[in-house]
Amino acid sequence: MASAMLARGGAASTSYRVARSNGLSRSARPMVAARAAPAAKSYETVADIMTKGQQVFTCRPDDSVDKALELLVAHKITGLPVVDVNNVVVGVVSDFDLLALDTVGKTNDGPLFPPASETWQAFKAVRSALAKGTGKCVRDVMTRNAMSVTPDTNINEATSLLLKKRIRRLPVVDGNGRLVGLISRSNIIKVALELRKSGGGGGPSPTPSTK
């Protein structure tokens, strides 16, 4: 009888040890930790935030001014990279270039049309500028030798260029000058807002000092 009890006790003990080893006993093992939150995104280079693919709209040097303006209006943008048949960037063109708004006395950092507070004469001047573009090609008004960056350019460096040069966008090119993307003020603002909402982690690293 005692032998039978010992046998049953030994079997029970063995079963308990097996249960512990298989994680079947709640008291024998700590509770599994909650699933870790996904790591915050890291933004270091232009490649991490640039607009690319079919979202980048371009024009050719021989396109008409009207065609380029229609692109701006259709896609609600303010400028375009100008590329050749090999997709090499040869310039950039903005709404102000296309409208020749320098003849209206505007700077390159204002709105496309005058605000409502300005006189009707100002709007007539814009219409006149449009008329002056009739028959012209993009090559006649584009900015040549435009500044550009590469995909591995530090975000801080690209941001500094946009702000200091008072421009809205920069073409992103590869080693052969071919267009691979576009970085704009809106890209920078989008990332800044995302980082603020997430607590500020994962931001770009400071540009290394050259001093």
XYZ file of C-alpha atoms in Angstrom, residues 23-145:
123
model
C 4.728 26.201 -18.934
C 1.414 24.723 -17.823
C 1.633 25.989 -14.266
C 0.784 29.679 -13.924
C 2.340 29.888 -10.482
C 5.588 28.338 -11.697
C 6.333 30.973 -14.364
C 6.024 34.787 -14.455
C 3.382 36.377 -16.629
C 4.493 37.017 -20.204
C 5.332 40.684 -20.700
C 3.056 42.769 -22.885
C 4.068 43.025 -26.520
C 6.649 45.750 -26.975
C 5.543 48.916 -28.739
C 6.958 49.381 -32.254
C 10.155 51.376 -32.398
C 9.858 55.009 -33.441
C 10.766 55.782 -37.025
C 14.210 57.141 -37.635
C 14.695 60.020 -40.042
C 18.298 60.690 -40.966
C 18.637 61.367 -44.679
C 16.631 62.872 -47.507
C 15.838 59.343 -48.732
C 13.813 58.756 -45.554
C 11.299 61.532 -46.233
C 11.461 62.541 -49.910
C 8.544 62.343 -52.319
C 9.235 59.776 -55.023
C 7.753 57.651 -57.762
C 4.524 58.703 -59.418
C 3.997 61.461 -56.869
C 6.810 63.492 -58.458
C 5.587 65.537 -61.408
C 8.010 66.901 -64.000
C 8.072 68.774 -67.247
C 10.413 68.970 -70.253
C 12.305 72.042 -71.491
C 10.256 72.080 -74.704
C 6.884 71.900 -72.950
C 4.757 75.000 -73.318
C 4.325 77.375 -70.410
C 0.583 76.671 -70.525
C 1.161 72.913 -70.201
C 3.387 73.424 -67.154
C 0.828 75.757 -65.570
C -1.900 73.176 -66.144
C 0.231 70.612 -64.278
C 0.598 72.986 -61.336
C -3.130 73.635 -61.165
C -4.155 69.984 -61.661
C -1.896 68.691 -58.887
C -2.052 71.737 -56.584
C 1.707 72.257 -56.537
C 3.872 75.345 -56.964
C 6.824 74.113 -58.986
C 8.306 71.381 -61.144
C 11.717 69.847 -61.826
C 12.613 70.137 -65.506
C 14.173 66.954 -66.922
C 15.553 65.861 -70.292
C 14.801 62.613 -72.148
C 17.202 60.739 -69.844
C 15.472 62.065 -66.706
C 18.491 64.259 -65.919
C 17.538 67.460 -64.100
C 18.287 70.503 -66.250
C 16.415 73.087 -64.189
C 13.387 73.896 -62.081
C 10.388 76.054 -62.801
C 7.936 77.678 -60.382
C 4.572 79.355 -60.688
C 6.359 82.713 -60.591
C 8.699 81.731 -63.398
C 5.788 80.600 -65.533
C 3.756 83.725 -64.881
C 6.735 86.059 -65.203
C 5.514 87.652 -61.980
C 8.733 89.574 -61.595
C 7.152 91.985 -64.072
C 4.305 92.468 -61.600
C 6.682 93.364 -58.793
C 6.237 90.145 -56.818
C 8.895 88.203 -54.943
C 9.395 84.470 -55.308
C 8.005 83.711 -51.865
C 4.442 84.985 -52.032
C 1.139 83.484 -53.176
C 0.352 82.757 -56.807
C -2.456 85.326 -56.932
C -2.769 88.606 -55.023
C -4.894 88.548 -51.838
C -8.403 89.959 -51.828
C -7.163 93.075 -50.054
C -5.206 94.121 -53.145
C -6.808 96.042 -55.960
C -8.408 94.629 -59.075
C -5.534 96.201 -60.962
C -3.153 93.662 -59.385
C -5.261 90.768 -60.650
C -5.340 92.339 -64.093
C -1.545 92.400 -63.943
C -1.497 88.636 -63.329
C -3.760 88.106 -66.316
C -1.419 90.233 -68.354
C 1.538 88.118 -67.208
C -0.300 84.995 -68.328
C -0.784 86.505 -71.748
C 2.949 87.221 -71.997
C 3.658 83.507 -71.563
C 1.706 82.580 -74.678
C 3.945 80.745 -77.130
C 6.831 80.415 -74.695
C 8.499 77.165 -73.645
C 9.596 76.100 -70.190
C 13.246 76.501 -71.210
C 12.594 80.218 -71.720
C 11.615 80.812 -68.097
C 13.118 77.985 -66.009
C 15.941 78.391 -63.505
C 19.013 76.596 -64.829
C 21.748 74.989 -62.723
